[in-house]
GROMACS .gro file of C-alpha atoms in nm:
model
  346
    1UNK     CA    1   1.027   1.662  -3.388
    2UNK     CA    2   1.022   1.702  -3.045
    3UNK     CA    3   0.729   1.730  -2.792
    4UNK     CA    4   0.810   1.982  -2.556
    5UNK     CA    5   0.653   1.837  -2.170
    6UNK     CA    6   0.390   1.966  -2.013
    7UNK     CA    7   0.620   2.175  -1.767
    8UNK     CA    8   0.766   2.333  -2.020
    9UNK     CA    9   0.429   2.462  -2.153
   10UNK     CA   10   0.292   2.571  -1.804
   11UNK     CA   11   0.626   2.791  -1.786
   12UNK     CA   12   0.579   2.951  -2.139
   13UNK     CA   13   0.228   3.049  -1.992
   14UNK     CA   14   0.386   3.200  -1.731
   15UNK     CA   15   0.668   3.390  -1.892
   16UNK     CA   16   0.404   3.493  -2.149
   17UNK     CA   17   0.155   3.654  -1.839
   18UNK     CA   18   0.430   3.851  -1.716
   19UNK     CA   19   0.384   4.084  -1.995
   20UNK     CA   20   0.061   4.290  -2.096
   21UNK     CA   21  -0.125   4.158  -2.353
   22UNK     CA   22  -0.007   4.397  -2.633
   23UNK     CA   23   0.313   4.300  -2.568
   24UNK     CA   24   0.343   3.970  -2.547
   25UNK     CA   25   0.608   3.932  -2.804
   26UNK     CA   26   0.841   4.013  -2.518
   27UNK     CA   27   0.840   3.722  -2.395
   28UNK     CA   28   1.032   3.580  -2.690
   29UNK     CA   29   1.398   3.616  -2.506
   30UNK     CA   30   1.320   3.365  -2.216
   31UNK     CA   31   1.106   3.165  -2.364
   32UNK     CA   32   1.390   3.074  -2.642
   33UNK     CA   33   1.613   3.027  -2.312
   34UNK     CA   34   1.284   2.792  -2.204
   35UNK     CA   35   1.326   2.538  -2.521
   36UNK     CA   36   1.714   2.572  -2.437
   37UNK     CA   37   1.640   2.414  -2.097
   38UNK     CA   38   1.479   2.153  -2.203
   39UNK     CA   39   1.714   2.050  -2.527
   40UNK     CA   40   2.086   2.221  -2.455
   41UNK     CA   41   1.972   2.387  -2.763
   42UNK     CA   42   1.748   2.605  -2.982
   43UNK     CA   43   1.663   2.300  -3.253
   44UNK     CA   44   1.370   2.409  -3.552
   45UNK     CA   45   1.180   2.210  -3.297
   46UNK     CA   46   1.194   2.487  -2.988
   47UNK     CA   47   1.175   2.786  -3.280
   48UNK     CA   48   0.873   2.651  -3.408
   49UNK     CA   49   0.719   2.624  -3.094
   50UNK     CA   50   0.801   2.963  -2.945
   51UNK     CA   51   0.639   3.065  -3.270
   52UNK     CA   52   0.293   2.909  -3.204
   53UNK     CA   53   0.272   3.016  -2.873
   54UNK     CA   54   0.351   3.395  -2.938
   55UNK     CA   55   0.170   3.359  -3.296
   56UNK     CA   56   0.474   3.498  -3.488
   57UNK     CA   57   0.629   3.320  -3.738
   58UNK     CA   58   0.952   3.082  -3.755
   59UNK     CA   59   1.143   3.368  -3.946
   60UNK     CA   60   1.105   3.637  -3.687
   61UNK     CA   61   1.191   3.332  -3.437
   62UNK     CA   62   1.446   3.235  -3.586
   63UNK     CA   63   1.578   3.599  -3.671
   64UNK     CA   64   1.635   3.702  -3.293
   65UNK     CA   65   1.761   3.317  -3.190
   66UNK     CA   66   1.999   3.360  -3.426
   67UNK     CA   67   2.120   3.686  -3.343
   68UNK     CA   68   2.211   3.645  -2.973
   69UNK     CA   69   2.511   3.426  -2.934
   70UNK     CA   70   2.368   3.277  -2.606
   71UNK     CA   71   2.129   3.072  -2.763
   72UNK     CA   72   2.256   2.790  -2.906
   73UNK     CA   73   2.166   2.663  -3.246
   74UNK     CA   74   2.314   2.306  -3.274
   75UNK     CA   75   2.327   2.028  -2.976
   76UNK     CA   76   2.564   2.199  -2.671
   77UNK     CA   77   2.763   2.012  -2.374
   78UNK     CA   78   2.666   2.052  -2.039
   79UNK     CA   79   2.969   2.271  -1.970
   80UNK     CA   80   3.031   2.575  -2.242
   81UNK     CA   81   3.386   2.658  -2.178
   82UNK     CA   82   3.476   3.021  -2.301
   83UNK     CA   83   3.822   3.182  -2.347
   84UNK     CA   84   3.863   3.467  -2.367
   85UNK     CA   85   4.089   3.588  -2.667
   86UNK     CA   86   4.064   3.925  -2.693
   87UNK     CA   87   4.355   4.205  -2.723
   88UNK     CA   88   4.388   4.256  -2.294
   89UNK     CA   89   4.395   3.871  -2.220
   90UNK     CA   90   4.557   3.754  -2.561
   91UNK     CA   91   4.874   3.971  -2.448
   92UNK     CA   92   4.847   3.803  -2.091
   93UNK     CA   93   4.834   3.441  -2.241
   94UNK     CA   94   4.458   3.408  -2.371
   95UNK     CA   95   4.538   3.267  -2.679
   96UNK     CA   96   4.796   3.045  -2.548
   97UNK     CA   97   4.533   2.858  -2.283
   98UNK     CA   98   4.270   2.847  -2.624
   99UNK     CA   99   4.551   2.693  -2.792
  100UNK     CA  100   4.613   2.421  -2.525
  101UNK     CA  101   4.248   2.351  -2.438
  102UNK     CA  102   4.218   2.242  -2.821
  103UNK     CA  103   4.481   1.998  -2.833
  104UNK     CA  104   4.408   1.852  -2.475
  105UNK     CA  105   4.024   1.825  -2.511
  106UNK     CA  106   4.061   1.746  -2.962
  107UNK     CA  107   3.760   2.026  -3.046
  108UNK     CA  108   3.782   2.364  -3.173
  109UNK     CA  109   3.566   2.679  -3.225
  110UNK     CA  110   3.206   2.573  -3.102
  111UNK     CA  111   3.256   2.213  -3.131
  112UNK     CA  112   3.182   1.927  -2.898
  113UNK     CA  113   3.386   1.666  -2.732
  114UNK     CA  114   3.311   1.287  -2.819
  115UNK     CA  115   3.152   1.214  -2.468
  116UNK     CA  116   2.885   1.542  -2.521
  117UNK     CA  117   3.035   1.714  -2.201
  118UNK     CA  118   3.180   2.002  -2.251
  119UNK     CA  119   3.215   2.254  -2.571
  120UNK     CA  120   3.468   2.477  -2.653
  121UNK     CA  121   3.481   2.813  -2.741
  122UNK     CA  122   3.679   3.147  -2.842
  123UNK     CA  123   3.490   3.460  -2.674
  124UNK     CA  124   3.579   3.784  -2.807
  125UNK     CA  125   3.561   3.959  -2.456
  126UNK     CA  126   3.440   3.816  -2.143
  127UNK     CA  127   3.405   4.197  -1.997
  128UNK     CA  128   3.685   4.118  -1.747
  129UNK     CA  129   4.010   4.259  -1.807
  130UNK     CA  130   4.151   4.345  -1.473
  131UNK     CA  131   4.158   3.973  -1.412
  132UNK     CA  132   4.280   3.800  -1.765
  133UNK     CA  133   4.330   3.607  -1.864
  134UNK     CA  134   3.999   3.448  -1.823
  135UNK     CA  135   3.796   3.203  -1.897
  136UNK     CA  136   3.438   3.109  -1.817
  137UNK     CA  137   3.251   2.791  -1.761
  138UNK     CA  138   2.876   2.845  -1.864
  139UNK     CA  139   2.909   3.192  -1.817
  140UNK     CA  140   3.106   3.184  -1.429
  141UNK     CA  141   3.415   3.347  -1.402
  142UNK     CA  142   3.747   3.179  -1.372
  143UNK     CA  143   4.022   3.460  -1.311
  144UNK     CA  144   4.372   3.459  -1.408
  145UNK     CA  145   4.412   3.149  -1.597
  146UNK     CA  146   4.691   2.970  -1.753
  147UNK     CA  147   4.717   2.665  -1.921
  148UNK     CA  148   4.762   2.393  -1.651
  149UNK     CA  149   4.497   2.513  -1.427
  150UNK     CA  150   4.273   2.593  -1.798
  151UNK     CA  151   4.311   2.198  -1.820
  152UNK     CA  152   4.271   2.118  -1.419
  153UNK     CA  153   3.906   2.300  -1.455
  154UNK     CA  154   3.786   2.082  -1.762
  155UNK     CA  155   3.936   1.779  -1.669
  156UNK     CA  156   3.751   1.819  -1.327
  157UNK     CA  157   3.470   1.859  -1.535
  158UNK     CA  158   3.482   1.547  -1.721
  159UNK     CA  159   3.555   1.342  -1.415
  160UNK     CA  160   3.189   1.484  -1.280
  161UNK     CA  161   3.309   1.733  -1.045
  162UNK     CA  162   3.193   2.128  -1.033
  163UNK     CA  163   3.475   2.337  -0.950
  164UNK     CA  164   3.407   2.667  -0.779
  165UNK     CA  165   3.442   2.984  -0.981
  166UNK     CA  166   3.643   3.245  -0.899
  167UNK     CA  167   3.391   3.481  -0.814
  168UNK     CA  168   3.018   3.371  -0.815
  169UNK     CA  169   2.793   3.062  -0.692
  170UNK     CA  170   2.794   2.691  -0.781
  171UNK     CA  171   2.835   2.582  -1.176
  172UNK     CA  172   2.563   2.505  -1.322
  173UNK     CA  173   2.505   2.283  -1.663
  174UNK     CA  174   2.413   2.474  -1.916
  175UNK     CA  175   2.029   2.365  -1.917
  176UNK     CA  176   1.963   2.455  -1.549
  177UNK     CA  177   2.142   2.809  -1.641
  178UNK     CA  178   1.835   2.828  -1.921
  179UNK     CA  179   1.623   2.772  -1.619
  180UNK     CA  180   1.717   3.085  -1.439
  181UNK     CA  181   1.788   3.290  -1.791
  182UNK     CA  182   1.418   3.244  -1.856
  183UNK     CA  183   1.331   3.382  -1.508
  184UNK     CA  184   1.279   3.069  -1.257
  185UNK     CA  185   1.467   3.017  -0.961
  186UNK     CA  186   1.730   2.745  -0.892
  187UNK     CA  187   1.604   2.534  -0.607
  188UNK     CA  188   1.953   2.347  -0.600
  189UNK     CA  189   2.101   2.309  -0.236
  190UNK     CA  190   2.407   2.653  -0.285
  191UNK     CA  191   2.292   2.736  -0.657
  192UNK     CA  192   2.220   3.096  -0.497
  193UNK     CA  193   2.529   3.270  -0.320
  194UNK     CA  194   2.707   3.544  -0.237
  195UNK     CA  195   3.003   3.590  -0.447
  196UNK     CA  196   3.310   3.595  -0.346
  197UNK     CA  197   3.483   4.025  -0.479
  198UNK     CA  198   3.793   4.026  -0.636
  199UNK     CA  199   4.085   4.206  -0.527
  200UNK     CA  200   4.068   4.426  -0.862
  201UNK     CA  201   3.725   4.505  -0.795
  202UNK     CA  202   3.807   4.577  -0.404
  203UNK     CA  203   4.128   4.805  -0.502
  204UNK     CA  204   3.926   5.069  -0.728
  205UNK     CA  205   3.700   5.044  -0.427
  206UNK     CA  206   3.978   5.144  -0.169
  207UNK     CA  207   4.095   5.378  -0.422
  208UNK     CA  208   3.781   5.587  -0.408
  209UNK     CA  209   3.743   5.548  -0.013
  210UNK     CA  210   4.062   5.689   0.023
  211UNK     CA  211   4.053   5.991  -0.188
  212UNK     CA  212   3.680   6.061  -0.112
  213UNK     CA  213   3.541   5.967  -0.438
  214UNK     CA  214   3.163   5.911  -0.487
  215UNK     CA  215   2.907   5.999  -0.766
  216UNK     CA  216   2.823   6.299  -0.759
  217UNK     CA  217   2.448   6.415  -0.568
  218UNK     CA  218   2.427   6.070  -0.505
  219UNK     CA  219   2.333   5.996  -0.119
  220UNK     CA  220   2.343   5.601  -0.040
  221UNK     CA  221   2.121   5.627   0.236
  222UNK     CA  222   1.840   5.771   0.053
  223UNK     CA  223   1.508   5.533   0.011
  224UNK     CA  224   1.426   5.359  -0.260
  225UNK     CA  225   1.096   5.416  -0.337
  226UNK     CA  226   0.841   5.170  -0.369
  227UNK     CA  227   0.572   5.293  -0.578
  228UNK     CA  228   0.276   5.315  -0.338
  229UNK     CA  229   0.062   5.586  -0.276
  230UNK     CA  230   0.238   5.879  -0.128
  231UNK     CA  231   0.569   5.779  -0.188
  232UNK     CA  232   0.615   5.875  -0.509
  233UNK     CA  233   0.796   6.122  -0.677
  234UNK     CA  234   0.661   6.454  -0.816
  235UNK     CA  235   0.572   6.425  -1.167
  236UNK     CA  236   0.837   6.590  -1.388
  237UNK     CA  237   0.736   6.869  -1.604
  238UNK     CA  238   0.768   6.822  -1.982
  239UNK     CA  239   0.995   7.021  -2.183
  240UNK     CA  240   0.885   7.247  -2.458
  241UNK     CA  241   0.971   7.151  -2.770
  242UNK     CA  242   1.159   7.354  -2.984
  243UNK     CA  243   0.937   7.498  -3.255
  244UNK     CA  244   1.019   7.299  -3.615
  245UNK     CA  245   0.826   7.512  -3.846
  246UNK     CA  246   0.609   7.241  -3.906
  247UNK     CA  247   0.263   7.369  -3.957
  248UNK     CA  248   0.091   7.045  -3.911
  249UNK     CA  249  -0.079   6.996  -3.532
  250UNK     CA  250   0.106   6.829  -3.286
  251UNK     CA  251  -0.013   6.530  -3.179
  252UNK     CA  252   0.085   6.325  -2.842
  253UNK     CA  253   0.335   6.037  -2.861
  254UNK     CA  254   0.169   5.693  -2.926
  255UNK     CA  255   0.313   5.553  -2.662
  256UNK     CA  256  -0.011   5.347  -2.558
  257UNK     CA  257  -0.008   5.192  -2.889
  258UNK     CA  258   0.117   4.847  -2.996
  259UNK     CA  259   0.448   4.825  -3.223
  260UNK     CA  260   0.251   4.668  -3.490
  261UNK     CA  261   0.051   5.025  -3.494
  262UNK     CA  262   0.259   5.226  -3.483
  263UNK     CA  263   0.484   5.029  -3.785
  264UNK     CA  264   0.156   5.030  -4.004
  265UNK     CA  265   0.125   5.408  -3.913
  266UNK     CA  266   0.521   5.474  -4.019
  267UNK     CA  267   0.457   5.280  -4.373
  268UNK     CA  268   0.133   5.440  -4.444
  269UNK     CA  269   0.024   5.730  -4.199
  270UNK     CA  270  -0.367   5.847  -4.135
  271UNK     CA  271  -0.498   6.168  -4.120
  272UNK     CA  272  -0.371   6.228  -3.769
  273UNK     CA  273  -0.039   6.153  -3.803
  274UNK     CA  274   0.204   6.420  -3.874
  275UNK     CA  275   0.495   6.293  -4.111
  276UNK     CA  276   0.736   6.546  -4.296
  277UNK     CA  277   0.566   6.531  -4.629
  278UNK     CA  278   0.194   6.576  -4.482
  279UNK     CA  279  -0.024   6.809  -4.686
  280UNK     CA  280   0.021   7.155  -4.550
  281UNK     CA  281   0.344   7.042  -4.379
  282UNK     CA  282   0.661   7.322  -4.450
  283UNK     CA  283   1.017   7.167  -4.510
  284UNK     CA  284   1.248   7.420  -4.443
  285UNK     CA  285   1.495   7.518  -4.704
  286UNK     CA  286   1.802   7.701  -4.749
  287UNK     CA  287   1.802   8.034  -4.919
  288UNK     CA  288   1.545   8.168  -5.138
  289UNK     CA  289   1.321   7.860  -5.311
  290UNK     CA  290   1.336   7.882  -5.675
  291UNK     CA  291   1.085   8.044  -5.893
  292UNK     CA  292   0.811   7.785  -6.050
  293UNK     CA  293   0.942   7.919  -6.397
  294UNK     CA  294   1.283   7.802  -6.342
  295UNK     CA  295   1.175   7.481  -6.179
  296UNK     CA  296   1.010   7.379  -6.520
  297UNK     CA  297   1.290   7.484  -6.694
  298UNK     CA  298   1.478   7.254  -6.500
  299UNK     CA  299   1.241   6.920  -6.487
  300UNK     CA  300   1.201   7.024  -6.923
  301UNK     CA  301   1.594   7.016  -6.895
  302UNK     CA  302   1.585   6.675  -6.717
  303UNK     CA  303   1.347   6.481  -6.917
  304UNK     CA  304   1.477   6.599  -7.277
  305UNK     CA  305   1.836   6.427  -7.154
  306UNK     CA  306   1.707   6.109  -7.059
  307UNK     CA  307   1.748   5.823  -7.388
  308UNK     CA  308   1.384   5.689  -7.465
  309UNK     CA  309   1.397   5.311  -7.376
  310UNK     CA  310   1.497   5.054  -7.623
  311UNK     CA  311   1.365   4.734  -7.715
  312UNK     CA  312   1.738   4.617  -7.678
  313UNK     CA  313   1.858   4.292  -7.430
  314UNK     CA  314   1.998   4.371  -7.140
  315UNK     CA  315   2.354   4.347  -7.172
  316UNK     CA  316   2.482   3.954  -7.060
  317UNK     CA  317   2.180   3.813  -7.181
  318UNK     CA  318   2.253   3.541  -7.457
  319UNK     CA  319   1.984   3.605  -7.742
  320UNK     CA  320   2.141   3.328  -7.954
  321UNK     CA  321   1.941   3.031  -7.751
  322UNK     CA  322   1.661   3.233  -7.771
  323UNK     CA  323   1.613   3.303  -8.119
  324UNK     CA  324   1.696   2.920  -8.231
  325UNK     CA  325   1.385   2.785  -7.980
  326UNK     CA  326   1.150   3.050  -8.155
  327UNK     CA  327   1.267   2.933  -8.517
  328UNK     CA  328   1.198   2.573  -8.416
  329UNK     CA  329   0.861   2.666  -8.241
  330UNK     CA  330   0.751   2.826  -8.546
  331UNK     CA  331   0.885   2.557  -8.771
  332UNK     CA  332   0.704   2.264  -8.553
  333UNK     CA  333   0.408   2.435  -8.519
  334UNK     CA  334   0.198   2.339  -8.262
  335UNK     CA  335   0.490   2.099  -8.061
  336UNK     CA  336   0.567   2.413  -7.833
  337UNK     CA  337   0.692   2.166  -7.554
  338UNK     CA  338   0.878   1.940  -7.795
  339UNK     CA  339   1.091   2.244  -7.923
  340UNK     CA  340   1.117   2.400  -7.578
  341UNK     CA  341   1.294   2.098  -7.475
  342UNK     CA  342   1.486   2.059  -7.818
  343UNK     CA  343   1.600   2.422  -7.801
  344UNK     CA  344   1.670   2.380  -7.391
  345UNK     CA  345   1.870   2.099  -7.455
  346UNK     CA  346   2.067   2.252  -7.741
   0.00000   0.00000   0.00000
């Protein structure tokens, strides 16, 4: 199992005191990008020991690790390479640079060449269509790809060169990209650039310069605001709510209480919470409600058509095996584990 360093440890302190202390669970995204830095990986290892520093356990861990396809749950090369394959860059050759990245590099769908460098993968969209096909290396754009220069970029790759992206700063390997996923900088000499804009990008920007496009009542030269005193904006009234003919008394949003509260108050709600079927509470209906007469006709109705229940076996179950260990019980008398075996074995 592995010992995670002493590093890694201060940093989960860290990411963990960025949050208040009701909601520390929060801190569960970076920190599973934390264990990734330091493995290539989310192993059992890094899940159980997000777990003991949150104090959750290794299902809910494991739950959100495995949901998000960024965090990777078996050992990872230092270079993921991702094609894109979807319908926009399939039709502009997509498929065709997957296709010839497999045979030149001998992996397939999330596997791993020999030497541990770089892994393959199919993306379903890489949010990039104006400039498919594409394909990224750990998550860095490379624009308008086809086959040979698909191959030129890996094989760079393998030879222990970083080839620049098409639009974005320096690669990275996929454990110093953990680093600044779970919120610390990249001290590496040109790890933090400006990016170069592609000409896609630049047209729909021309586009709307030319024919006076903007979004509307926005000005760009208004302030930001900061948040100190006096520079903040006047506090919004709150809308009415609409009545609901509810007749139970409104009570403010929880919003200063924990989600474990407020999940304990949605199974099983206290006095002061006001839930549709609280005593006193009004559904509203449609029409006229029925008279209580007719609604014991009704449940009378209901219960006299239900079957009483039957001592009979549910239907699949084979009573045969059954019936020949209780005969044998009852014939060895006291040797209940001797026939239980017999009649097992039968």
């Amino acid at each position: 199992m592995t010992v995670f360093t002493d590093e890694t440890r201060t940093r989960a302190r860290e990411i963990i005191a960025r949050y208040p202390a009701d909601r520390s669970r929060s801190a569960l995204l970076p920190l599973l990008h934390l264990v990734q830095a330091e493995e290539g990986y989310v192993s059992p290892a890094g899940v159980a020991f997000c777990a003991e520093v949150l104090g959750l356990n290794k299902a809910q861990v494991g739950a959100v690790a495995s949901f998000y396809t960024m965090y990777k749950r078996r050992p990872t090369g230092d270079w993921l390479v991702s094609v894109c394959t979807n319908t926009m860059c399939n039709v502009l050759g997509g498929q065709e640079v997957y296709d010839t990245l497999v045979e030149h590099l001998g992996v397939g769908h999330d596997e791993t060449t020999a030497d541990g460098q770089i892994t393959l993968e199919h993306a379903e969209c890489l949010a990039a269509c104006d400039y498919g096909p594409v394909m990224t290396v750990n998550y860095d754009f490379f624009d308008g790809v086809d086959p040979q220069t698909a191959v030129g970029v890996v094989d760079e790759l393998r030879a222990g060169g970083r080839p620049t992206p098409s639009r974005g700063a320096r690669l990275c390997t996929l454990k110093e990209m953990a680093v600044q996923l779970a919120g610390f900088a990249d001290e590496r000499e040109g790890a933090v650039a400006d990016g170069v804009p592609g000409e896609p990008t630049l047209r729909g920007l021309r586009l709307a310069q030319q024919h006076g496009i903007s979004a509307p009542g926005f000005d760009p030269n208004t302030p930001i605001r900061s948040g100190k005193a006096g520079d903040k904006p006047a506090p919004a009234t709150p809308a009415k709510a609409a009545p609901t003919g509810s007749t139970a008394p409104d009570v403010p949003a929880p919003d200063r209480k924990s989600p474990q509260v407020r999940t304990a108050e949605t199974r099983q709600p206290d006095a002061k919470t006001a839930v549709p079927d609280a005593p006193g509470t009004k559904a509203p209906v449609d029409g006229q409600p029925p008279a209580a007469g007719d609604a014991r006709a009704a449940e009378a109705a209901g219960a006299a058509a239900n079957k009483p229940a039957g001592d009979g076996k549910p239907a699949g179950d084979d009573t045969g095996a059954q019936e020949r260990n209780l005969r044998e019980a009852e014939s060895n008398g006291g040797g209940r584990d001797s026939a239980h075996d017999k009649g097992a074995q039968k």
